[in-house]
Amino acid sequence: MYRRPKETRHVTLFPKRVIHIPSIRTQVAHKDNLHQYSSDRRWPNPDDGNDVVKPAALPSTENRISSHQNQISPPWDSQTSEPKDRDDVLEEERNALELADAALGQPQRVGRVPFYTGHDLGPTSALNICVPDKSLSRHLLIPPGTSTILSDEDREYLQKKGVYKIPENEVCNSLLRAYFTHVHPIIPVIEPDVILNHHTAGRLREFNLLLLWCIFFVGANFISPEIYELEGYGSRKEMKAAMYSRAICLYNNGGERDQIVLLQASLLMGFWHSEVDEHTQPWYWIGVAVSLCQMLGLHRDPDSSKYNSSITDRQRRLWRRLWWTCFSRDRWLSLTLGRPLRIDLKDCDMPMPTPDDLLSDIQGIPQYSSASYLPSNLARLSTYWITYIELSRLLGTVLIMNYQTQRPTPMLQQGLDLNSQENWNYRMSLRADAAASRTNVIIESIVQDGLLDFAGPMTPPLLVPAMQMHLLRCKAAGSLPKRLQLNKLYTCLMVLSELQKTYTVASIYRGVFARAIHQIFPEFATSTILARSLGDFTSSTGTADLSTEAVPMPAEAELDTEAADDLINMLFNDEASIFNFLDMNQVTENFSYYGSA
């Protein structure tokens, strides 16, 4: 097989086997056939007492629009233009007038759809001339567009794809409980009170179906075998694939026009990972989510110039959660994949979230429902989420400092003498090695307590830095130190062998590290390394016996040789990727003092 030179960072992946999930129609339904499914969940009713903009005592909408039209010369030739074209132009002008009225604080209808006008060069910047202090808000709520109805043909197509077939009530209970216990505390993008009130009232089918299938497919990572077998699936992966196919089918063909709903769905679908050559991977979905956030203006403080009374506190809390969730995913995916950051905090001033942002949505949930579906320690978990966001900011600073093409000047003192450099390298190597060993202690505790089934989608990538340190130490002098570090590395590979039953990415990491070990220990075949790392978690040591004979590698652990080779070459040759093992020689030189200690 042809291989590109090592210095290149671009490779062509060979096609992999076809994944057997229901096919998804790729074309989007025609605009005239779209229907906006009512989520019945988002904006407070204007009559419920919440702080929502209400029409002022001004002329009616029809009269006001008519008066505007009398002042505007028709931009068409009445002799040559079609009536439909004239109607389209009038509708576009009406929309612009409503946007201008909302920007001036004079809305004629209650606004519910978020709209961001942009900075001083945005579409409503001309209105700043009319306001002495130029204090117009950039965040508006405008009236929703006209709803259209899905055609019978498209509805029949969605029916055949199974999007209207909700699982049995017992399965729904388990999926919702799994989602709010294991996903919501770290990805708080859904409003719990809305969906749980729908569910307890027996109206789950009236909840937004796109969001419902997204919740189900992410929650499927944490259900017991009895639940997915009850629905006729053979594994969590199979159940996830089926539910993801319904979610993306609705995303592409369901006519959803609420950009907040599309943003929530994109963040959840960012946890889908299947074949390496699919374009709808986590990187794709987080890119969509970042774009939607910036279109909606969630990166900016809606109260930056003055308090925006048109936006409720509930909306503020949700927007903060959505933005900072998107931000954290951007940072961690950049670390994992070695790709550039999409979000520059210099363009953002959205305030940091608070624990109350997560807890405010559960106050209206009945006690019996809260006890059944929400974790009892959610208040403590909300503080952990804030810490996670703060760590994500620090991670972004590290990535910018070390991996951007044009890097900022380091703040640490430069030009240390040779002795000081050696001392610094030694201390840093000890700290890095201690952190890697601590990761093994944590993961072994999780295994011994029987909690590995509840590990989230981010667990496999978080093992990689520790595994890199173990791999680096495998190059140390002496047989015993090498074997000790290799045992630690095998422990992580054993954990990944369990996680690959749920997460495809765990299989990829196992293959990558098996090939990396083979580079350091040529006497070990890749298949032997993978086979030896398939351990029994009931062992008291939790590590693989290096003296055992190689056993045949099971079929589920095999990787397509050509595709795996190309993937590994791509990851190794990307200097910003956490899989860049080819720089181990340089790292070893920097930590040479440690090896001689």
Coordinates of C-alpha atoms in Angstrom, one line a residue:
M1 CA 0.0 0.0 0.0
Y2 CA 1.3 3.4 -0.9
R3 CA 2.2 5.6 2.1
R4 CA 2.7 9.3 2.0
P5 CA 6.0 10.7 3.4
K6 CA 6.0 11.2 7.1
E7 CA 6.3 15.0 6.9
T8 CA 2.9 15.4 5.3
R9 CA -0.1 15.9 7.5
H10 CA -2.8 15.1 4.9
V11 CA -3.8 11.6 4.1
T12 CA -6.6 9.9 2.2
L13 CA -8.6 7.4 4.2
F14 CA -9.7 4.2 2.6
P15 CA -13.5 3.6 2.7
K16 CA -14.6 1.6 5.7
R17 CA -17.3 -1.0 5.9
V18 CA -20.9 0.3 5.7
I19 CA -22.6 0.9 9.0
H20 CA -26.1 -0.6 9.0
I21 CA -28.5 2.1 10.1
P22 CA -31.6 3.3 8.3
S23 CA -30.7 5.5 5.3
I24 CA -31.3 9.2 5.6
R25 CA -32.7 11.4 2.8
T26 CA -30.1 14.0 2.3
Q27 CA -32.1 16.6 0.5
V28 CA -34.1 19.1 2.5
A29 CA -37.8 19.4 1.9
H30 CA -38.9 22.3 -0.3
K31 CA -39.5 25.5 1.5
D32 CA -43.2 25.5 0.7
N33 CA -43.6 22.0 2.2
L34 CA -42.0 22.8 5.6
H35 CA -43.8 22.6 8.8
Q36 CA -42.4 23.9 12.1
Y37 CA -43.1 21.3 14.8
S38 CA -44.3 23.1 17.9
S39 CA -42.0 22.5 20.8
D40 CA -44.6 23.9 23.1
R41 CA -41.7 24.6 25.4
R42 CA -39.8 27.7 24.9
W43 CA -41.0 31.2 25.4
P44 CA -43.2 32.2 28.3
N45 CA -46.8 33.1 27.6
P46 CA -47.3 36.8 27.5
D47 CA -50.2 36.5 29.9
D48 CA -48.4 34.6 32.6
G49 CA -46.9 37.7 34.2
N50 CA -43.3 37.2 32.9
D51 CA -41.3 40.1 31.6
V52 CA -42.3 39.8 27.9
V53 CA -42.6 42.7 25.5
K54 CA -46.3 43.5 24.9
P55 CA -47.8 45.7 22.2
A56 CA -48.0 49.4 23.2
A57 CA -51.1 51.5 22.6
L58 CA -50.2 52.3 19.0
P59 CA -52.1 52.0 15.7
S60 CA -52.9 48.4 14.6
T61 CA -50.3 46.4 12.7
E62 CA -52.3 46.5 9.5
N63 CA -52.8 50.3 9.6
R64 CA -49.1 50.9 10.5
I65 CA -47.9 48.7 7.7
S66 CA -50.3 50.4 5.3
S67 CA -49.0 53.8 6.3
H68 CA -45.4 52.7 5.7
Q69 CA -46.3 51.3 2.3
N70 CA -47.8 54.6 1.3
Q71 CA -44.4 56.2 1.8
I72 CA -42.5 53.6 -0.1
S73 CA -42.4 53.6 -3.9
P74 CA -42.9 50.1 -5.4
P75 CA -39.6 48.9 -6.7
W76 CA -41.2 46.9 -9.5
D77 CA -42.8 47.6 -12.9
S78 CA -46.4 46.8 -12.5
Q79 CA -46.6 45.9 -16.2
T80 CA -43.9 43.2 -16.2
S81 CA -43.8 41.8 -12.6
E82 CA -45.7 38.8 -11.6
P83 CA -48.2 39.1 -8.7
K84 CA -46.2 36.5 -6.6
D85 CA -43.1 38.6 -7.0
R86 CA -44.9 41.7 -5.7
D87 CA -46.2 39.7 -2.7
D88 CA -42.7 38.5 -1.9
V89 CA -41.3 42.0 -2.0
L90 CA -44.1 43.3 0.2
E91 CA -43.6 40.5 2.7
E92 CA -39.8 41.2 2.8
E93 CA -40.5 44.9 3.5
R94 CA -43.0 44.0 6.2
N95 CA -40.3 41.8 7.9
A96 CA -37.8 44.7 7.7
L97 CA -40.3 47.1 9.2
E98 CA -41.0 44.8 12.1
L99 CA -37.3 44.4 12.6
A100 CA -36.8 48.1 12.7
D101 CA -39.7 48.6 15.1
A102 CA -38.2 46.0 17.4
A103 CA -34.8 47.6 17.3
L104 CA -36.3 51.0 18.2
G105 CA -38.2 49.4 21.1
Q106 CA -41.6 49.9 19.4
P107 CA -42.7 46.4 18.5
Q108 CA -46.2 46.0 17.1
R109 CA -46.4 42.3 17.9
V110 CA -45.1 40.2 20.8
G111 CA -41.6 38.9 19.8
R112 CA -40.5 35.4 20.5
V113 CA -37.8 34.7 17.9
P114 CA -34.3 35.8 18.9
F115 CA -32.5 38.0 16.4
Y116 CA -29.0 39.5 16.6
T117 CA -28.4 42.7 14.7
G118 CA -24.7 42.4 14.9
H119 CA -22.2 45.1 15.8
D120 CA -22.2 48.7 14.6
L121 CA -22.1 47.6 11.0
G122 CA -25.1 45.4 11.3
P123 CA -28.4 45.6 9.4
T124 CA -30.0 48.1 11.8
S125 CA -26.9 50.3 12.2
A126 CA -28.7 53.1 10.3
L127 CA -31.1 53.4 13.2
N128 CA -28.4 54.5 15.5
I129 CA -28.5 57.9 13.8
C130 CA -32.1 58.3 15.1
V131 CA -31.1 57.6 18.7
P132 CA -29.0 60.3 20.4
D133 CA -27.0 58.0 22.7
K134 CA -26.8 55.1 20.2
S135 CA -28.0 52.7 22.9
L136 CA -30.1 50.4 20.7
S137 CA -30.0 46.8 21.8
R138 CA -28.4 44.2 19.5
H139 CA -30.5 41.4 20.8
L140 CA -34.1 41.5 19.7
L141 CA -37.2 39.3 19.9
I142 CA -39.1 39.4 16.6
P143 CA -42.5 37.8 15.7
P144 CA -42.2 34.3 14.3
G145 CA -42.6 33.7 10.6
T146 CA -45.6 32.1 9.0
S147 CA -45.9 28.4 9.7
T148 CA -46.3 26.1 6.8
I149 CA -47.5 22.5 6.6
L150 CA -45.5 19.5 5.8
S151 CA -46.7 17.8 2.6
D152 CA -48.4 14.3 2.8
E153 CA -45.4 12.9 0.9
D154 CA -42.9 14.2 3.4
R155 CA -45.0 13.2 6.3
E156 CA -45.2 9.7 4.9
Y157 CA -41.5 9.6 4.5
L158 CA -40.9 10.6 8.1
Q159 CA -43.5 8.0 9.2
K160 CA -41.5 5.3 7.4
K161 CA -38.3 6.4 9.0
G162 CA -39.9 5.8 12.4
V163 CA -39.7 9.4 13.8
Y164 CA -43.3 9.3 15.1
K165 CA -42.9 6.0 16.8
I166 CA -42.0 6.8 20.4
P167 CA -40.5 3.9 22.5
E168 CA -42.5 2.2 25.2
N169 CA -43.2 4.2 28.4
E170 CA -40.7 2.1 30.4
V171 CA -38.0 2.7 27.9
C172 CA -38.8 6.5 27.8
N173 CA -38.5 6.6 31.6
S174 CA -35.1 4.9 31.5
L175 CA -33.8 7.1 28.7
L176 CA -34.9 10.4 30.4
R177 CA -33.5 9.3 33.7
A178 CA -30.2 8.4 32.1
Y179 CA -30.1 11.7 30.2
F180 CA -30.7 13.9 33.2
T181 CA -28.5 11.9 35.5
H182 CA -25.4 11.5 33.3
V183 CA -25.7 14.1 30.5
H184 CA -27.5 17.2 31.7
P185 CA -25.1 18.1 34.5
I186 CA -22.3 18.5 32.0
I187 CA -24.3 19.5 28.8
P188 CA -27.2 21.5 30.3
V189 CA -28.8 22.5 27.0
I190 CA -32.4 21.3 27.6
E191 CA -35.0 22.9 30.0
P192 CA -35.8 20.0 32.3
D193 CA -39.2 21.3 33.6
V194 CA -40.7 21.5 30.1
I195 CA -40.0 18.0 28.9
L196 CA -40.6 16.4 32.3
N197 CA -43.9 18.2 32.7
H198 CA -44.9 16.9 29.2
H199 CA -43.9 13.4 30.2
T200 CA -45.6 13.2 33.5
A201 CA -48.8 14.6 31.8
G202 CA -48.7 11.9 29.2
R203 CA -48.0 14.4 26.4
L204 CA -44.4 13.5 25.5
R205 CA -45.4 13.2 21.8
E206 CA -46.3 16.9 21.9
F207 CA -42.7 17.8 22.9
N208 CA -40.3 18.8 20.1
L209 CA -39.6 15.5 18.3
L210 CA -36.1 16.6 17.1
L211 CA -35.0 17.3 20.6
L212 CA -36.7 14.2 22.0
W213 CA -34.7 11.9 19.6
C214 CA -31.5 13.8 20.4
I215 CA -32.1 13.3 24.1
F216 CA -32.9 9.6 23.6
F217 CA -29.8 8.9 21.5
V218 CA -27.4 10.5 24.0
G219 CA -29.2 8.9 26.9
A220 CA -28.9 5.5 25.3
N221 CA -25.2 5.5 26.3
F222 CA -26.1 4.8 29.9
I223 CA -29.1 2.4 29.8
S224 CA -29.0 -1.2 30.9
P225 CA -29.0 -4.1 28.5
E226 CA -32.5 -5.0 29.5
I227 CA -33.8 -1.7 28.2
Y228 CA -32.3 -1.8 24.7
E229 CA -33.2 -5.5 24.4
L230 CA -36.8 -4.5 25.3
E231 CA -36.8 -2.3 22.2
G232 CA -35.3 -5.2 20.1
Y233 CA -31.7 -3.9 19.8
G234 CA -28.6 -6.0 20.3
S235 CA -26.4 -3.4 21.8
R236 CA -26.2 0.3 22.9
K237 CA -24.4 1.1 19.7
E238 CA -27.3 -0.3 17.6
M239 CA -29.9 1.6 19.6
K240 CA -27.9 4.8 19.4
A241 CA -27.5 4.5 15.6
A242 CA -31.2 4.0 15.1
M243 CA -32.2 6.9 17.3
Y244 CA -29.5 9.2 15.8
S245 CA -30.8 8.4 12.3
R246 CA -34.3 9.6 13.4
A247 CA -32.8 12.7 14.9
I248 CA -30.8 13.7 11.8
C249 CA -33.8 12.8 9.6
L250 CA -35.9 15.3 11.4
Y251 CA -33.1 17.8 11.4
N252 CA -32.8 17.7 7.6
N253 CA -36.4 17.1 6.7
G254 CA -38.7 18.0 9.6
G255 CA -38.9 21.7 8.8
E256 CA -37.6 22.9 12.1
R257 CA -37.1 26.7 11.9
D258 CA -36.5 27.6 15.6
Q259 CA -32.7 28.3 15.7
I260 CA -32.6 27.7 19.4
V261 CA -33.9 24.2 18.9
L262 CA -31.5 23.6 16.0
L263 CA -28.7 24.8 18.3
Q264 CA -29.7 22.5 21.1
A265 CA -29.9 19.6 18.7
S266 CA -26.5 20.3 17.2
L267 CA -24.8 20.3 20.6
L268 CA -26.4 16.9 21.4
M269 CA -25.6 15.4 18.0
G270 CA -22.0 16.5 18.5
F271 CA -21.7 13.3 20.6
W272 CA -22.3 11.1 17.6
H273 CA -19.2 9.3 16.3
S274 CA -19.3 6.4 13.9
E275 CA -17.1 5.8 10.8
V276 CA -14.0 7.9 10.4
D277 CA -14.9 9.0 6.9
E278 CA -18.4 10.4 7.7
H279 CA -18.6 14.2 7.6
T280 CA -21.3 14.5 10.3
Q281 CA -18.8 13.9 13.1
P282 CA -18.5 15.9 16.4
W283 CA -16.3 18.5 14.7
Y284 CA -19.0 19.1 12.1
W285 CA -21.9 19.5 14.6
I286 CA -19.9 21.7 16.9
G287 CA -19.1 23.9 13.9
V288 CA -22.8 24.2 13.2
A289 CA -23.5 25.0 16.9
V290 CA -20.8 27.8 16.9
S291 CA -22.3 29.3 13.8
L292 CA -25.8 29.3 15.3
C293 CA -24.6 30.8 18.5
Q294 CA -23.0 33.7 16.7
M295 CA -26.0 34.2 14.4
L296 CA -28.2 34.4 17.5
G297 CA -25.7 36.7 19.3
L298 CA -25.2 34.3 22.2
H299 CA -21.5 35.2 22.3
R300 CA -22.5 38.8 23.4
D301 CA -24.0 40.1 26.6
P302 CA -27.6 41.2 25.8
D303 CA -27.4 43.8 28.5
S304 CA -24.0 45.2 27.4
S305 CA -25.3 48.7 26.7
K306 CA -28.4 48.8 28.9
Y307 CA -30.7 46.3 30.5
N308 CA -32.7 44.6 27.8
S309 CA -36.3 44.3 29.1
S310 CA -37.5 42.3 26.2
I311 CA -35.5 39.3 27.3
T312 CA -36.7 37.3 30.2
D313 CA -34.4 36.0 33.0
R314 CA -35.2 32.4 31.8
Q315 CA -33.9 33.2 28.4
R316 CA -30.8 34.8 29.7
R317 CA -30.0 31.6 31.8
L318 CA -30.6 29.3 28.8
W319 CA -28.5 31.5 26.5
R320 CA -25.6 31.4 28.9
R321 CA -25.8 27.7 29.3
L322 CA -25.9 27.2 25.5
W323 CA -23.0 29.5 24.8
W324 CA -20.7 28.2 27.4
T325 CA -21.5 24.6 26.6
C326 CA -20.6 25.3 23.0
F327 CA -17.4 27.1 24.1
S328 CA -16.3 24.1 26.2
R329 CA -16.9 21.6 23.4
D330 CA -14.9 23.8 21.1
R331 CA -11.9 23.7 23.4
W332 CA -11.9 20.0 24.1
L333 CA -12.5 19.0 20.5
S334 CA -9.6 21.2 19.5
L335 CA -7.4 19.4 22.0
T336 CA -8.6 16.0 20.9
L337 CA -8.4 16.5 17.2
G338 CA -5.6 19.0 16.9
R339 CA -7.7 21.4 15.0
P340 CA -8.0 25.2 15.3
L341 CA -10.2 26.9 17.9
R342 CA -13.4 28.3 16.4
I343 CA -14.2 30.7 19.2
D344 CA -12.1 33.7 20.0
L345 CA -13.0 35.1 23.4
K346 CA -11.8 38.5 22.3
D347 CA -15.0 38.7 20.3
C348 CA -17.2 37.7 23.3
D349 CA -18.5 39.2 26.4
M350 CA -21.3 36.8 27.5
P351 CA -21.1 36.6 31.3
M352 CA -19.9 33.4 32.9
P353 CA -22.7 31.1 34.0
T354 CA -23.7 30.5 37.7
P355 CA -25.0 27.4 39.4
D356 CA -28.5 29.1 39.5
D357 CA -28.5 29.0 35.7
L358 CA -28.8 25.2 36.0
L359 CA -31.1 25.0 39.0
S360 CA -33.7 27.6 38.1
D361 CA -35.4 25.3 35.5
I362 CA -36.2 22.6 38.1
Q363 CA -38.1 24.7 40.5
G364 CA -41.4 24.1 38.8
I365 CA -41.0 20.3 38.6
P366 CA -43.2 18.3 41.1
Q367 CA -41.3 16.6 43.8
Y368 CA -42.2 13.0 42.7
S369 CA -41.0 13.8 39.2
S370 CA -37.8 15.4 40.3
A371 CA -37.0 12.5 42.5
S372 CA -37.6 10.0 39.7
Y373 CA -35.5 11.7 37.0
L374 CA -33.1 14.2 38.4
P375 CA -29.9 13.5 40.4
S376 CA -30.4 14.3 44.1
N377 CA -27.1 16.2 44.2
L378 CA -27.8 18.4 41.2
A379 CA -26.9 21.5 43.3
R380 CA -23.4 20.2 43.8
L381 CA -23.1 19.0 40.2
S382 CA -24.0 22.5 39.0
T383 CA -20.9 23.9 40.8
Y384 CA -18.8 21.2 39.1
W385 CA -20.1 22.4 35.8
I386 CA -18.9 25.9 36.5
T387 CA -15.4 24.5 37.4
Y388 CA -15.5 22.6 34.1
I389 CA -16.1 25.8 32.2
E390 CA -13.3 27.5 34.0
L391 CA -11.0 24.6 33.2
S392 CA -12.1 24.9 29.6
R393 CA -11.0 28.5 29.5
L394 CA -7.6 27.6 30.9
L395 CA -7.3 24.8 28.3
G396 CA -8.0 27.3 25.5
T397 CA -5.2 29.6 26.8
V398 CA -2.8 26.6 26.7
L399 CA -3.8 25.7 23.2
I400 CA -3.4 29.3 22.0
M401 CA 0.0 29.6 23.7
N402 CA 1.4 26.4 22.2
Y403 CA -0.3 25.5 19.0
Q404 CA -1.4 28.6 17.1
T405 CA 0.6 29.5 14.0
Q406 CA 1.2 33.0 15.3
R407 CA 1.5 32.5 19.0
P408 CA 1.4 35.2 21.7
T409 CA 4.6 35.9 23.7
P410 CA 4.8 33.5 26.7
M411 CA 4.4 35.2 30.1
L412 CA 7.0 32.9 31.8
Q413 CA 10.5 34.2 32.2
Q414 CA 12.7 33.2 29.3
G415 CA 16.4 32.6 29.0
L416 CA 17.0 30.4 32.0
D417 CA 20.5 29.1 32.4
L418 CA 21.3 25.5 31.7
N419 CA 21.1 24.3 35.3
S420 CA 17.8 26.1 35.8
Q421 CA 16.4 24.6 32.6
E422 CA 17.3 21.1 33.8
N423 CA 15.7 21.7 37.1
W424 CA 12.6 23.0 35.6
N425 CA 12.4 20.1 33.1
Y426 CA 12.8 17.7 36.0
R427 CA 10.1 19.3 38.1
M428 CA 7.6 19.5 35.2
S429 CA 8.3 15.8 34.2
L430 CA 7.5 14.7 37.8
R431 CA 4.3 16.6 37.8
A432 CA 3.2 15.3 34.4
D433 CA 4.1 11.7 35.4
A434 CA 2.2 12.1 38.7
A435 CA -0.9 13.4 36.9
A436 CA -0.8 10.4 34.5
S437 CA -0.4 7.9 37.4
R438 CA -3.3 9.7 39.2
T439 CA -5.5 9.2 36.1
N440 CA -4.8 5.4 36.4
V441 CA -5.7 5.5 40.1
I442 CA -9.0 7.2 39.3
I443 CA -9.9 5.0 36.4
E444 CA -9.1 1.8 38.4
S445 CA -11.4 3.1 41.2
I446 CA -14.2 3.6 38.7
V447 CA -13.7 0.1 37.5
Q448 CA -13.6 -1.5 41.0
D449 CA -16.8 0.4 42.0
G450 CA -18.6 -0.9 38.9
L451 CA -19.2 2.5 37.5
L452 CA -17.5 2.2 34.1
D453 CA -20.9 1.7 32.4
F454 CA -21.7 5.3 33.3
A455 CA -18.6 6.8 31.8
G456 CA -19.5 9.6 29.4
P457 CA -18.5 10.1 25.7
M458 CA -15.6 12.4 26.8
T459 CA -14.0 9.7 28.9
P460 CA -12.0 8.0 26.1
P461 CA -10.4 11.3 24.9
L462 CA -9.5 12.2 28.5
L463 CA -7.5 9.0 28.9
V464 CA -5.2 10.0 26.0
P465 CA -2.9 12.5 27.8
A466 CA -2.2 10.0 30.5
M467 CA -1.6 7.2 28.0
Q468 CA 0.9 9.5 26.2
M469 CA 2.9 9.9 29.3
H470 CA 3.0 6.2 30.0
L471 CA 4.1 5.7 26.4
L472 CA 6.8 8.3 26.8
R473 CA 8.1 6.6 29.9
C474 CA 8.2 3.3 28.0
K475 CA 11.3 4.7 26.3
A476 CA 13.1 5.0 29.6
A477 CA 16.3 3.0 30.2
G478 CA 16.0 -0.3 32.0
S479 CA 13.7 -3.3 31.6
L480 CA 11.8 -3.0 34.8
P481 CA 10.8 0.7 34.3
K482 CA 9.6 -0.1 30.8
R483 CA 7.5 -3.0 32.0
L484 CA 6.0 -0.9 34.8
Q485 CA 5.0 1.9 32.4
L486 CA 3.7 -0.6 29.8
N487 CA 1.5 -2.2 32.5
K488 CA 0.0 1.3 33.2
L489 CA -0.6 1.7 29.5
Y490 CA -2.2 -1.7 29.2
T491 CA -4.6 -0.8 32.1
C492 CA -5.9 2.1 30.0
L493 CA -6.2 -0.1 26.9
M494 CA -8.2 -2.6 29.0
V495 CA -10.6 0.2 30.0
L496 CA -10.9 1.3 26.4
S497 CA -11.8 -2.3 25.4
E498 CA -14.8 -2.0 27.7
L499 CA -15.7 1.5 26.5
Q500 CA -15.6 0.5 22.8
K501 CA -18.8 -1.5 23.4
T502 CA -20.5 1.9 23.6
Y503 CA -18.2 4.4 22.0
T504 CA -16.7 3.9 18.6
V505 CA -13.9 6.4 19.3
A506 CA -12.6 4.1 22.0
S507 CA -11.8 1.5 19.3
I508 CA -9.9 4.1 17.3
Y509 CA -7.8 5.0 20.3
R510 CA -7.0 1.4 21.0
G511 CA -5.8 0.9 17.5
V512 CA -3.7 4.1 17.5
F513 CA -1.9 3.3 20.8
A514 CA -1.4 -0.3 19.7
R515 CA 0.5 0.9 16.7
A516 CA 2.4 3.4 18.8
I517 CA 3.5 0.6 21.2
H518 CA 4.6 -1.4 18.2
Q519 CA 6.8 1.4 17.1
I520 CA 8.6 1.4 20.4
F521 CA 8.5 -2.4 20.9
P522 CA 8.8 -3.8 17.4
E523 CA 8.8 -7.4 18.8
F524 CA 5.2 -6.9 19.8
A525 CA 2.7 -7.3 16.8
T526 CA -0.2 -4.8 16.9
S527 CA -2.7 -7.7 17.1
T528 CA -0.8 -9.2 20.0
I529 CA -0.9 -5.8 21.9
L530 CA -4.6 -5.5 21.3
A531 CA -5.2 -9.1 22.4
R532 CA -3.1 -8.7 25.6
S533 CA -5.0 -5.6 26.6
L534 CA -8.3 -7.4 26.7
G535 CA -8.2 -8.1 30.4
D536 CA -10.6 -9.3 33.1
F537 CA -11.8 -6.5 35.3
T538 CA -12.3 -8.9 38.2
S539 CA -8.5 -9.2 38.5
S540 CA -7.1 -7.8 41.7
T541 CA -4.4 -6.0 40.0
G542 CA -6.4 -4.6 37.1
T543 CA -3.4 -4.9 34.7
A544 CA -2.5 -7.2 31.9
D545 CA 0.1 -10.0 32.4
L546 CA 2.9 -9.3 30.0
S547 CA 4.3 -12.8 30.3
T548 CA 1.2 -14.5 28.9
E549 CA 1.1 -15.9 25.5
A550 CA -0.7 -14.0 22.8
V551 CA -4.3 -15.1 22.2
P552 CA -6.3 -14.7 19.0
M553 CA -7.7 -11.2 18.6
P554 CA -11.5 -11.2 18.7
A555 CA -13.3 -10.0 15.7
E556 CA -14.8 -7.0 17.4
A557 CA -11.3 -5.7 18.2
E558 CA -10.1 -5.9 14.6
L559 CA -9.5 -2.8 12.6
D560 CA -9.5 -2.3 8.8
T561 CA -5.8 -2.4 8.2
E562 CA -5.5 0.1 5.4
A563 CA -7.9 2.6 6.9
A564 CA -6.3 2.3 10.4
D565 CA -2.8 2.8 8.9
D566 CA -3.9 6.0 7.2
L567 CA -5.8 7.3 10.2
I568 CA -2.7 6.6 12.4
N569 CA -0.4 8.3 10.0
M570 CA -2.7 11.4 9.9
L571 CA -2.9 11.6 13.6
F572 CA 0.8 11.1 14.2
N573 CA 1.8 13.7 11.7
D574 CA -0.4 16.6 13.0
E575 CA 1.8 18.6 15.4
A576 CA -1.3 20.0 17.2
S577 CA -2.9 16.5 17.7
I578 CA -2.7 14.8 21.0
F579 CA -1.7 11.7 19.1
N580 CA 1.5 13.2 17.7
F581 CA 3.8 10.4 19.1
L582 CA 6.4 11.1 16.5
D583 CA 7.5 14.1 18.7
M584 CA 8.3 11.7 21.5
N585 CA 12.1 11.9 20.8
Q586 CA 12.0 15.7 21.2
V587 CA 10.0 15.4 24.5
T588 CA 12.4 12.7 25.7
E589 CA 15.3 15.1 25.2
N590 CA 13.5 17.8 27.2
F591 CA 12.9 15.3 30.0
S592 CA 16.3 13.7 29.7
Y593 CA 17.1 14.8 33.3
Y594 CA 14.2 12.7 34.5
G595 CA 15.5 9.6 32.8
S596 CA 18.9 9.9 34.5
A597 CA 17.5 10.5 37.9

